[in-house]
């Protein structure tokens, strides 16, 4: 049964498609992106796949989870279409971001409501709105109005926003938490490319400098965020015609049969022409035994050829763990000659992770009280920092779970104050369940007695939140926005 209240996914999708049409975005692309986002947010909710499939004709449960995998990268970052609209300074960027936020809100109505889904949706909506410079949207606190029919929606009068300059984009880079080494290297790269362009315009000889980059570092260290800024910087320098960022992984480059992979990879590269193609976990294309992975090798060979054919209007950034990335670059002479600049992303310190957590909370219109910040410090002190540590993604997961517990804590407060709606307390950051939820026999009894609807729903919420916290931290890949 779908969650009560709020805009349905079908309504939110209809509104988004209308905005997409105004922005000149293809219907199929906008629909696929929105459905993937909704699936990624509602992935942990029992029964969500059934409700999701009702909106997608002929869809199966596997289609739901495949879409969720594709959409996970947008749980903390603007979607690909929104990124392009922001880069192009489209007058529809805010409207599209708001429509995506409504899709996030609608994801909370899929399947049995869980507090973790509300947390996911709040952070994802904030990421879309923040990217477009729009106001924050509270998720799950109150039902939203139903979407109006497309014929009733009027195109807002928005003044054209000038494209950002190199200086403005570098300033955004400098404002990011941590990443001192990354910032220095990007500034150096920009200086070199700027002078090279000026020398060429002056009729002077210039060495051919590769613009392609290798980003190495653990998950959640900001690689995707920096790649998005680099795409804008290269466009502002006049090195790229569009400046969009297309983010993919192995699954979006490799097909099921030999011969199809070349076509699939070429199509992806074509979509990135004029901008940046960002390949996350690129080493997975050559990770098998030598000669064993013909599909990955076919993708790499096609990528090298496309990079040469489009060398004047395409930048490729490959990313992953340091050691596997060294092996990946060495696996193909064409890669080694094109990727000569490697930028290392170091793990965040405790203070930097705290800044990331509070910044994410502020973007979602929440506030961590001082005791909650102290509690997060204790959590960090008890968390191992091996290669699987999520860095910024870890901070985001903590916030998502806290937002869910915050909503659960206020479940019986009929008229919460503004501060109560905004403030995350220390208890919201702990995994300790409430006393009435700790008795195993009670939970089993609740789950087996259908007439106890209210208590059963609470148990499902607690179970859903626990399953999501473990599964998502193990399966998520990509970067923190």
GROMACS .gro file of C-alpha atoms in nm:
model
  481
    1UNK     CA    1   0.000   0.000   0.000
    2UNK     CA    2   0.136   0.339  -0.090
    3UNK     CA    3   0.229   0.590   0.177
    4UNK     CA    4  -0.048   0.829   0.264
    5UNK     CA    5  -0.044   1.191   0.165
    6UNK     CA    6   0.175   1.384  -0.072
    7UNK     CA    7   0.205   1.412  -0.444
    8UNK     CA    8   0.197   1.076  -0.623
    9UNK     CA    9   0.493   0.973  -0.837
   10UNK     CA   10   0.275   0.989  -1.148
   11UNK     CA   11   0.173   1.347  -1.069
   12UNK     CA   12   0.529   1.453  -0.993
   13UNK     CA   13   0.651   1.286  -1.310
   14UNK     CA   14   0.390   1.461  -1.522
   15UNK     CA   15   0.493   1.801  -1.385
   16UNK     CA   16   0.861   1.725  -1.442
   17UNK     CA   17   0.801   1.619  -1.802
   18UNK     CA   18   0.616   1.943  -1.867
   19UNK     CA   19   0.910   2.147  -1.734
   20UNK     CA   20   1.149   1.927  -1.931
   21UNK     CA   21   0.959   2.002  -2.253
   22UNK     CA   22   0.986   2.376  -2.184
   23UNK     CA   23   1.360   2.332  -2.128
   24UNK     CA   24   1.406   2.136  -2.450
   25UNK     CA   25   1.494   1.811  -2.269
   26UNK     CA   26   1.385   1.486  -2.433
   27UNK     CA   27   1.087   1.322  -2.265
   28UNK     CA   28   1.242   0.974  -2.251
   29UNK     CA   29   1.560   1.103  -2.092
   30UNK     CA   30   1.380   1.312  -1.831
   31UNK     CA   31   1.142   1.026  -1.748
   32UNK     CA   32   1.422   0.771  -1.711
   33UNK     CA   33   1.623   1.003  -1.488
   34UNK     CA   34   1.328   1.086  -1.261
   35UNK     CA   35   1.222   0.722  -1.226
   36UNK     CA   36   1.580   0.623  -1.142
   37UNK     CA   37   1.597   0.893  -0.874
   38UNK     CA   38   1.266   0.781  -0.721
   39UNK     CA   39   1.376   0.417  -0.720
   40UNK     CA   40   1.708   0.500  -0.555
   41UNK     CA   41   1.535   0.694  -0.278
   42UNK     CA   42   1.263   0.436  -0.210
   43UNK     CA   43   1.484   0.130  -0.257
   44UNK     CA   44   1.464   0.025   0.109
   45UNK     CA   45   1.086   0.065   0.145
   46UNK     CA   46   0.890  -0.264   0.150
   47UNK     CA   47   0.659  -0.283  -0.150
   48UNK     CA   48   0.816   0.018  -0.326
   49UNK     CA   49   0.899  -0.182  -0.636
   50UNK     CA   50   0.532  -0.271  -0.683
   51UNK     CA   51   0.412   0.090  -0.659
   52UNK     CA   52   0.699   0.208  -0.879
   53UNK     CA   53   0.613  -0.047  -1.147
   54UNK     CA   54   0.258   0.090  -1.166
   55UNK     CA   55   0.403   0.409  -1.311
   56UNK     CA   56   0.629   0.224  -1.556
   57UNK     CA   57   0.433   0.016  -1.804
   58UNK     CA   58   0.563  -0.341  -1.825
   59UNK     CA   59   0.829  -0.287  -1.556
   60UNK     CA   60   0.948  -0.570  -1.332
   61UNK     CA   61   1.099  -0.582  -0.986
   62UNK     CA   62   1.442  -0.619  -1.145
   63UNK     CA   63   1.379  -0.304  -1.349
   64UNK     CA   64   1.313  -0.121  -1.022
   65UNK     CA   65   1.642  -0.227  -0.866
   66UNK     CA   66   1.835  -0.162  -1.190
   67UNK     CA   67   1.691   0.189  -1.194
   68UNK     CA   68   1.783   0.232  -0.826
   69UNK     CA   69   2.147   0.148  -0.903
   70UNK     CA   70   2.154   0.411  -1.177
   71UNK     CA   71   1.991   0.672  -0.955
   72UNK     CA   72   2.203   0.633  -0.640
   73UNK     CA   73   2.457   0.886  -0.763
   74UNK     CA   74   2.185   1.154  -0.755
   75UNK     CA   75   2.091   1.099  -0.390
   76UNK     CA   76   2.347   1.361  -0.296
   77UNK     CA   77   2.416   1.540  -0.624
   78UNK     CA   78   2.219   1.713  -0.903
   79UNK     CA   79   2.100   1.485  -1.180
   80UNK     CA   80   2.266   1.483  -1.521
   81UNK     CA   81   1.989   1.684  -1.689
   82UNK     CA   82   1.980   1.942  -1.410
   83UNK     CA   83   2.359   1.975  -1.428
   84UNK     CA   84   2.333   2.054  -1.798
   85UNK     CA   85   2.058   2.311  -1.738
   86UNK     CA   86   2.264   2.478  -1.464
   87UNK     CA   87   2.576   2.477  -1.682
   88UNK     CA   88   2.383   2.630  -1.970
   89UNK     CA   89   2.223   2.887  -1.734
   90UNK     CA   90   1.881   2.771  -1.855
   91UNK     CA   91   1.583   2.980  -1.742
   92UNK     CA   92   1.417   2.650  -1.650
   93UNK     CA   93   1.687   2.526  -1.411
   94UNK     CA   94   1.502   2.629  -1.095
   95UNK     CA   95   1.169   2.491  -1.218
   96UNK     CA   96   1.336   2.163  -1.313
   97UNK     CA   97   1.510   2.141  -0.975
   98UNK     CA   98   1.179   2.202  -0.798
   99UNK     CA   99   1.013   1.934  -1.011
  100UNK     CA  100   1.291   1.690  -0.915
  101UNK     CA  101   1.237   1.780  -0.550
  102UNK     CA  102   0.871   1.688  -0.592
  103UNK     CA  103   0.979   1.355  -0.744
  104UNK     CA  104   1.191   1.301  -0.432
  105UNK     CA  105   0.892   1.383  -0.213
  106UNK     CA  106   0.674   1.146  -0.415
  107UNK     CA  107   0.927   0.867  -0.359
  108UNK     CA  108   0.817   0.874   0.004
  109UNK     CA  109   0.473   0.748  -0.106
  110UNK     CA  110   0.612   0.429  -0.263
  111UNK     CA  111   0.548   0.114  -0.064
  112UNK     CA  112   0.539   0.113   0.317
  113UNK     CA  113   0.660   0.447   0.454
  114UNK     CA  114   1.001   0.432   0.624
  115UNK     CA  115   1.191   0.702   0.805
  116UNK     CA  116   1.509   0.624   0.609
  117UNK     CA  117   1.336   0.704   0.279
  118UNK     CA  118   1.231   1.042   0.418
  119UNK     CA  119   1.594   1.110   0.507
  120UNK     CA  120   1.712   1.005   0.162
  121UNK     CA  121   1.450   1.222  -0.006
  122UNK     CA  122   1.529   1.527   0.207
  123UNK     CA  123   1.900   1.520   0.121
  124UNK     CA  124   1.838   1.444  -0.247
  125UNK     CA  125   1.584   1.724  -0.284
  126UNK     CA  126   1.821   1.967  -0.114
  127UNK     CA  127   2.100   1.869  -0.356
  128UNK     CA  128   1.881   1.943  -0.660
  129UNK     CA  129   1.753   2.274  -0.524
  130UNK     CA  130   2.093   2.389  -0.404
  131UNK     CA  131   2.250   2.321  -0.743
  132UNK     CA  132   1.993   2.545  -0.911
  133UNK     CA  133   1.998   2.813  -0.642
  134UNK     CA  134   1.640   2.739  -0.534
  135UNK     CA  135   1.485   2.744  -0.188
  136UNK     CA  136   1.500   2.434   0.039
  137UNK     CA  137   1.201   2.198   0.045
  138UNK     CA  138   1.085   2.012   0.356
  139UNK     CA  139   1.017   1.646   0.277
  140UNK     CA  140   0.773   1.438   0.472
  141UNK     CA  141   0.660   1.708   0.715
  142UNK     CA  142   0.334   1.781   0.541
  143UNK     CA  143   0.145   1.665   0.233
  144UNK     CA  144   0.224   1.863  -0.078
  145UNK     CA  145  -0.034   2.001  -0.313
  146UNK     CA  146  -0.129   1.789  -0.608
  147UNK     CA  147   0.044   1.875  -0.931
  148UNK     CA  148  -0.157   2.092  -1.165
  149UNK     CA  149  -0.239   1.970  -1.514
  150UNK     CA  150   0.019   2.073  -1.768
  151UNK     CA  151  -0.222   2.307  -1.943
  152UNK     CA  152  -0.251   2.517  -1.627
  153UNK     CA  153   0.122   2.566  -1.577
  154UNK     CA  154   0.254   2.895  -1.704
  155UNK     CA  155   0.615   2.947  -1.800
  156UNK     CA  156   0.776   3.171  -1.536
  157UNK     CA  157   0.936   3.492  -1.646
  158UNK     CA  158   1.300   3.447  -1.553
  159UNK     CA  159   1.583   3.668  -1.667
  160UNK     CA  160   1.865   3.498  -1.854
  161UNK     CA  161   2.153   3.431  -1.616
  162UNK     CA  162   2.502   3.486  -1.760
  163UNK     CA  163   2.737   3.189  -1.766
  164UNK     CA  164   2.981   3.168  -1.477
  165UNK     CA  165   3.333   3.293  -1.530
  166UNK     CA  166   3.650   3.097  -1.462
  167UNK     CA  167   3.709   3.310  -1.153
  168UNK     CA  168   3.361   3.237  -1.016
  169UNK     CA  169   3.400   2.863  -1.072
  170UNK     CA  170   3.744   2.859  -0.913
  171UNK     CA  171   3.596   3.046  -0.618
  172UNK     CA  172   3.335   2.770  -0.583
  173UNK     CA  173   3.615   2.515  -0.589
  174UNK     CA  174   3.803   2.702  -0.318
  175UNK     CA  175   3.491   2.710  -0.100
  176UNK     CA  176   3.470   2.330  -0.089
  177UNK     CA  177   3.564   2.168   0.239
  178UNK     CA  178   3.921   2.035   0.249
  179UNK     CA  179   4.083   1.916  -0.079
  180UNK     CA  180   4.382   2.152  -0.050
  181UNK     CA  181   4.600   1.943  -0.281
  182UNK     CA  182   4.319   1.907  -0.536
  183UNK     CA  183   4.255   2.282  -0.540
  184UNK     CA  184   4.623   2.358  -0.603
  185UNK     CA  185   4.642   2.112  -0.891
  186UNK     CA  186   4.322   2.239  -1.056
  187UNK     CA  187   4.444   2.598  -1.028
  188UNK     CA  188   4.776   2.493  -1.184
  189UNK     CA  189   4.601   2.306  -1.464
  190UNK     CA  190   4.379   2.608  -1.537
  191UNK     CA  191   4.681   2.838  -1.553
  192UNK     CA  192   4.863   2.609  -1.796
  193UNK     CA  193   4.562   2.567  -2.024
  194UNK     CA  194   4.482   2.939  -2.019
  195UNK     CA  195   4.834   3.033  -2.127
  196UNK     CA  196   4.834   2.762  -2.392
  197UNK     CA  197   4.512   2.902  -2.537
  198UNK     CA  198   4.649   3.259  -2.534
  199UNK     CA  199   4.969   3.148  -2.707
  200UNK     CA  200   4.770   2.970  -2.977
  201UNK     CA  201   4.555   3.280  -3.032
  202UNK     CA  202   4.874   3.487  -3.061
  203UNK     CA  203   5.009   3.258  -3.332
  204UNK     CA  204   5.280   3.110  -3.110
  205UNK     CA  205   5.376   2.748  -3.093
  206UNK     CA  206   5.247   2.559  -2.790
  207UNK     CA  207   5.310   2.205  -2.674
  208UNK     CA  208   5.009   1.978  -2.696
  209UNK     CA  209   4.883   1.950  -2.339
  210UNK     CA  210   4.639   1.672  -2.262
  211UNK     CA  211   4.327   1.792  -2.082
  212UNK     CA  212   4.217   1.447  -1.969
  213UNK     CA  213   4.253   1.375  -1.597
  214UNK     CA  214   4.286   1.085  -1.354
  215UNK     CA  215   4.118   1.130  -1.015
  216UNK     CA  216   4.238   0.885  -0.749
  217UNK     CA  217   4.101   0.850  -0.399
  218UNK     CA  218   3.862   0.665  -0.176
  219UNK     CA  219   3.481   0.695  -0.215
  220UNK     CA  220   3.313   1.014  -0.104
  221UNK     CA  221   3.617   1.240  -0.137
  222UNK     CA  222   3.452   1.485  -0.375
  223UNK     CA  223   3.569   1.355  -0.712
  224UNK     CA  224   3.235   1.399  -0.888
  225UNK     CA  225   3.186   1.746  -0.742
  226UNK     CA  226   3.527   1.859  -0.866
  227UNK     CA  227   3.467   1.698  -1.206
  228UNK     CA  228   3.147   1.902  -1.237
  229UNK     CA  229   3.339   2.223  -1.164
  230UNK     CA  230   3.616   2.128  -1.406
  231UNK     CA  231   3.360   2.086  -1.683
  232UNK     CA  232   3.234   2.438  -1.622
  233UNK     CA  233   3.586   2.580  -1.598
  234UNK     CA  234   3.691   2.423  -1.928
  235UNK     CA  235   3.383   2.567  -2.095
  236UNK     CA  236   3.452   2.911  -1.950
  237UNK     CA  237   3.807   2.887  -2.086
  238UNK     CA  238   3.664   2.819  -2.432
  239UNK     CA  239   3.806   2.467  -2.442
  240UNK     CA  240   3.467   2.298  -2.454
  241UNK     CA  241   3.155   2.401  -2.644
  242UNK     CA  242   2.889   2.288  -2.391
  243UNK     CA  243   3.050   2.202  -2.059
  244UNK     CA  244   2.806   1.931  -1.949
  245UNK     CA  245   2.916   1.643  -1.723
  246UNK     CA  246   2.813   1.290  -1.820
  247UNK     CA  247   2.881   1.046  -1.536
  248UNK     CA  248   2.894   0.671  -1.611
  249UNK     CA  249   3.038   0.346  -1.482
  250UNK     CA  250   3.117   0.010  -1.642
  251UNK     CA  251   2.753  -0.096  -1.667
  252UNK     CA  252   2.676   0.201  -1.891
  253UNK     CA  253   2.965   0.132  -2.128
  254UNK     CA  254   2.964  -0.246  -2.159
  255UNK     CA  255   2.688  -0.440  -2.340
  256UNK     CA  256   2.592  -0.806  -2.321
  257UNK     CA  257   2.757  -0.911  -2.645
  258UNK     CA  258   3.081  -0.840  -2.825
  259UNK     CA  259   3.029  -0.580  -3.093
  260UNK     CA  260   2.746  -0.414  -2.901
  261UNK     CA  261   2.987  -0.269  -2.646
  262UNK     CA  262   3.163  -0.057  -2.907
  263UNK     CA  263   2.832   0.094  -3.014
  264UNK     CA  264   2.718   0.150  -2.656
  265UNK     CA  265   3.045   0.318  -2.557
  266UNK     CA  266   3.045   0.535  -2.869
  267UNK     CA  267   2.689   0.649  -2.793
  268UNK     CA  268   2.788   0.747  -2.439
  269UNK     CA  269   3.089   0.941  -2.566
  270UNK     CA  270   2.869   1.118  -2.820
  271UNK     CA  271   2.636   1.232  -2.540
  272UNK     CA  272   2.940   1.381  -2.363
  273UNK     CA  273   3.080   1.555  -2.671
  274UNK     CA  274   3.135   1.921  -2.593
  275UNK     CA  275   3.173   1.843  -2.224
  276UNK     CA  276   3.328   1.603  -1.974
  277UNK     CA  277   3.283   1.227  -1.962
  278UNK     CA  278   3.338   1.111  -1.602
  279UNK     CA  279   3.398   0.735  -1.568
  280UNK     CA  280   3.373   0.620  -1.207
  281UNK     CA  281   3.558   0.301  -1.105
  282UNK     CA  282   3.717   0.299  -1.448
  283UNK     CA  283   3.956   0.022  -1.343
  284UNK     CA  284   3.661  -0.221  -1.356
  285UNK     CA  285   3.698  -0.215  -1.735
  286UNK     CA  286   4.035  -0.392  -1.710
  287UNK     CA  287   4.014  -0.553  -1.367
  288UNK     CA  288   3.997  -0.916  -1.488
  289UNK     CA  289   4.277  -1.148  -1.589
  290UNK     CA  290   4.471  -1.039  -1.896
  291UNK     CA  291   4.266  -1.112  -2.205
  292UNK     CA  292   3.973  -1.250  -2.005
  293UNK     CA  293   3.746  -0.946  -2.014
  294UNK     CA  294   3.691  -0.894  -2.384
  295UNK     CA  295   3.396  -0.666  -2.316
  296UNK     CA  296   3.593  -0.426  -2.100
  297UNK     CA  297   3.880  -0.426  -2.346
  298UNK     CA  298   3.640  -0.346  -2.629
  299UNK     CA  299   3.504  -0.051  -2.428
  300UNK     CA  300   3.856   0.080  -2.360
  301UNK     CA  301   3.961   0.046  -2.724
  302UNK     CA  302   3.650   0.232  -2.836
  303UNK     CA  303   3.706   0.500  -2.572
  304UNK     CA  304   4.064   0.559  -2.690
  305UNK     CA  305   3.949   0.594  -3.051
  306UNK     CA  306   3.667   0.833  -2.959
  307UNK     CA  307   3.904   1.044  -2.747
  308UNK     CA  308   4.129   1.085  -3.049
  309UNK     CA  309   3.845   1.161  -3.291
  310UNK     CA  310   3.693   1.419  -3.051
  311UNK     CA  311   4.015   1.551  -2.897
  312UNK     CA  312   3.920   1.914  -2.964
  313UNK     CA  313   3.585   1.909  -2.783
  314UNK     CA  314   3.587   1.630  -2.524
  315UNK     CA  315   3.753   1.580  -2.187
  316UNK     CA  316   3.755   1.242  -2.014
  317UNK     CA  317   3.808   1.207  -1.640
  318UNK     CA  318   3.859   0.855  -1.502
  319UNK     CA  319   3.832   0.791  -1.129
  320UNK     CA  320   3.884   0.519  -0.872
  321UNK     CA  321   4.107   0.379  -0.600
  322UNK     CA  322   4.478   0.469  -0.642
  323UNK     CA  323   4.637   0.126  -0.700
  324UNK     CA  324   4.372  -0.016  -0.938
  325UNK     CA  325   4.379   0.309  -1.138
  326UNK     CA  326   4.754   0.276  -1.193
  327UNK     CA  327   4.697  -0.071  -1.336
  328UNK     CA  328   4.409   0.060  -1.550
  329UNK     CA  329   4.617   0.333  -1.714
  330UNK     CA  330   4.905   0.092  -1.774
  331UNK     CA  331   4.676  -0.166  -1.934
  332UNK     CA  332   4.648   0.023  -2.265
  333UNK     CA  333   4.918   0.234  -2.434
  334UNK     CA  334   4.649   0.468  -2.567
  335UNK     CA  335   4.536   0.544  -2.212
  336UNK     CA  336   4.889   0.603  -2.084
  337UNK     CA  337   4.958   0.860  -2.356
  338UNK     CA  338   4.635   1.052  -2.294
  339UNK     CA  339   4.613   1.052  -1.915
  340UNK     CA  340   4.924   1.228  -1.791
  341UNK     CA  341   4.779   1.431  -1.505
  342UNK     CA  342   4.673   1.254  -1.187
  343UNK     CA  343   4.502   1.439  -0.902
  344UNK     CA  344   4.492   1.270  -0.563
  345UNK     CA  345   4.191   1.314  -0.335
  346UNK     CA  346   4.285   1.260   0.027
  347UNK     CA  347   4.049   1.136   0.298
  348UNK     CA  348   3.870   1.406   0.494
  349UNK     CA  349   3.972   1.485   0.852
  350UNK     CA  350   3.720   1.469   1.136
  351UNK     CA  351   3.678   1.846   1.133
  352UNK     CA  352   3.621   1.846   0.757
  353UNK     CA  353   3.363   1.567   0.782
  354UNK     CA  354   3.184   1.765   1.053
  355UNK     CA  355   3.179   2.068   0.823
  356UNK     CA  356   3.036   1.850   0.545
  357UNK     CA  357   2.766   1.712   0.773
  358UNK     CA  358   2.658   2.054   0.899
  359UNK     CA  359   2.667   2.194   0.545
  360UNK     CA  360   2.445   1.914   0.414
  361UNK     CA  361   2.206   1.968   0.702
  362UNK     CA  362   2.189   2.342   0.636
  363UNK     CA  363   2.123   2.280   0.266
  364UNK     CA  364   1.828   2.059   0.364
  365UNK     CA  365   1.704   2.326   0.610
  366UNK     CA  366   1.801   2.133   0.922
  367UNK     CA  367   2.025   2.238   1.210
  368UNK     CA  368   2.249   2.014   1.418
  369UNK     CA  369   2.250   2.131   1.780
  370UNK     CA  370   2.596   2.143   1.950
  371UNK     CA  371   2.533   1.813   2.130
  372UNK     CA  372   2.457   1.646   1.796
  373UNK     CA  373   2.784   1.776   1.652
  374UNK     CA  374   2.968   1.632   1.954
  375UNK     CA  375   2.789   1.301   1.905
  376UNK     CA  376   2.901   1.290   1.543
  377UNK     CA  377   3.259   1.337   1.663
  378UNK     CA  378   3.218   1.032   1.887
  379UNK     CA  379   3.079   0.832   1.594
  380UNK     CA  380   3.377   0.928   1.381
  381UNK     CA  381   3.620   0.827   1.657
  382UNK     CA  382   3.462   0.480   1.668
  383UNK     CA  383   3.452   0.431   1.290
  384UNK     CA  384   3.739   0.242   1.117
  385UNK     CA  385   3.907   0.438   0.835
  386UNK     CA  386   3.997   0.161   0.591
  387UNK     CA  387   3.961   0.182   0.212
  388UNK     CA  388   3.586   0.118   0.235
  389UNK     CA  389   3.520   0.426   0.449
  390UNK     CA  390   3.275   0.653   0.268
  391UNK     CA  391   3.413   0.995   0.368
  392UNK     CA  392   3.158   1.256   0.254
  393UNK     CA  393   2.917   0.976   0.168
  394UNK     CA  394   2.946   0.853   0.527
  395UNK     CA  395   2.846   1.197   0.653
  396UNK     CA  396   2.552   1.205   0.415
  397UNK     CA  397   2.435   0.859   0.526
  398UNK     CA  398   2.450   0.971   0.889
  399UNK     CA  399   2.236   1.275   0.807
  400UNK     CA  400   1.982   1.073   0.610
  401UNK     CA  401   1.939   0.831   0.899
  402UNK     CA  402   1.919   1.119   1.148
  403UNK     CA  403   1.644   1.288   0.948
  404UNK     CA  404   1.448   0.964   0.960
  405UNK     CA  405   1.491   0.932   1.337
  406UNK     CA  406   1.400   1.301   1.376
  407UNK     CA  407   1.070   1.240   1.197
  408UNK     CA  408   1.007   0.932   1.411
  409UNK     CA  409   1.080   1.129   1.729
  410UNK     CA  410   0.817   1.389   1.632
  411UNK     CA  411   0.555   1.133   1.530
  412UNK     CA  412   0.325   1.212   1.825
  413UNK     CA  413   0.390   1.588   1.839
  414UNK     CA  414   0.072   1.731   1.689
  415UNK     CA  415   0.197   2.090   1.649
  416UNK     CA  416   0.579   2.096   1.647
  417UNK     CA  417   0.752   2.432   1.660
  418UNK     CA  418   0.977   2.557   1.382
  419UNK     CA  419   1.283   2.476   1.593
  420UNK     CA  420   1.155   2.123   1.658
  421UNK     CA  421   1.106   2.073   1.284
  422UNK     CA  422   1.460   2.193   1.209
  423UNK     CA  423   1.679   2.075   1.494
  424UNK     CA  424   1.864   1.744   1.480
  425UNK     CA  425   1.942   1.627   1.835
  426UNK     CA  426   2.222   1.399   1.954
  427UNK     CA  427   1.971   1.116   2.001
  428UNK     CA  428   1.884   1.139   1.631
  429UNK     CA  429   2.240   1.034   1.544
  430UNK     CA  430   2.240   0.716   1.751
  431UNK     CA  431   2.143   0.371   1.632
  432UNK     CA  432   1.996   0.287   1.973
  433UNK     CA  433   1.623   0.216   1.920
  434UNK     CA  434   1.355   0.335   2.159
  435UNK     CA  435   1.290   0.098   2.453
  436UNK     CA  436   0.958  -0.026   2.317
  437UNK     CA  437   1.129  -0.127   1.994
  438UNK     CA  438   1.405  -0.342   2.149
  439UNK     CA  439   1.203  -0.645   2.251
  440UNK     CA  440   1.239  -0.909   1.980
  441UNK     CA  441   0.926  -1.096   2.078
  442UNK     CA  442   0.721  -0.778   2.063
  443UNK     CA  443   0.848  -0.699   1.714
  444UNK     CA  444   0.771  -1.050   1.591
  445UNK     CA  445   0.423  -1.035   1.744
  446UNK     CA  446   0.361  -0.694   1.590
  447UNK     CA  447   0.465  -0.817   1.247
  448UNK     CA  448   0.235  -1.117   1.266
  449UNK     CA  449  -0.078  -0.937   1.388
  450UNK     CA  450  -0.231  -0.743   1.101
  451UNK     CA  451  -0.491  -0.577   1.320
  452UNK     CA  452  -0.225  -0.377   1.503
  453UNK     CA  453  -0.172  -0.150   1.205
  454UNK     CA  454  -0.010   0.145   1.378
  455UNK     CA  455   0.249  -0.055   1.572
  456UNK     CA  456   0.319  -0.276   1.271
  457UNK     CA  457   0.399   0.028   1.060
  458UNK     CA  458   0.643   0.151   1.324
  459UNK     CA  459   0.819  -0.186   1.324
  460UNK     CA  460   0.843  -0.183   0.948
  461UNK     CA  461   0.992   0.164   0.960
  462UNK     CA  462   1.259   0.056   1.208
  463UNK     CA  463   1.342  -0.256   1.007
  464UNK     CA  464   1.353  -0.060   0.682
  465UNK     CA  465   1.585   0.200   0.828
  466UNK     CA  466   1.824  -0.068   0.958
  467UNK     CA  467   1.831  -0.262   0.632
  468UNK     CA  468   1.887   0.052   0.428
  469UNK     CA  469   2.172   0.176   0.646
  470UNK     CA  470   2.365  -0.148   0.599
  471UNK     CA  471   2.280  -0.223   0.237
  472UNK     CA  472   2.329   0.124   0.101
  473UNK     CA  473   2.668   0.180   0.262
  474UNK     CA  474   2.791  -0.147   0.111
  475UNK     CA  475   2.647  -0.098  -0.238
  476UNK     CA  476   2.674   0.275  -0.306
  477UNK     CA  477   2.949   0.399  -0.536
  478UNK     CA  478   3.025   0.749  -0.665
  479UNK     CA  479   3.097   1.077  -0.501
  480UNK     CA  480   2.959   1.326  -0.251
  481UNK     CA  481   2.812   1.636  -0.404
   0.00000   0.00000   0.00000
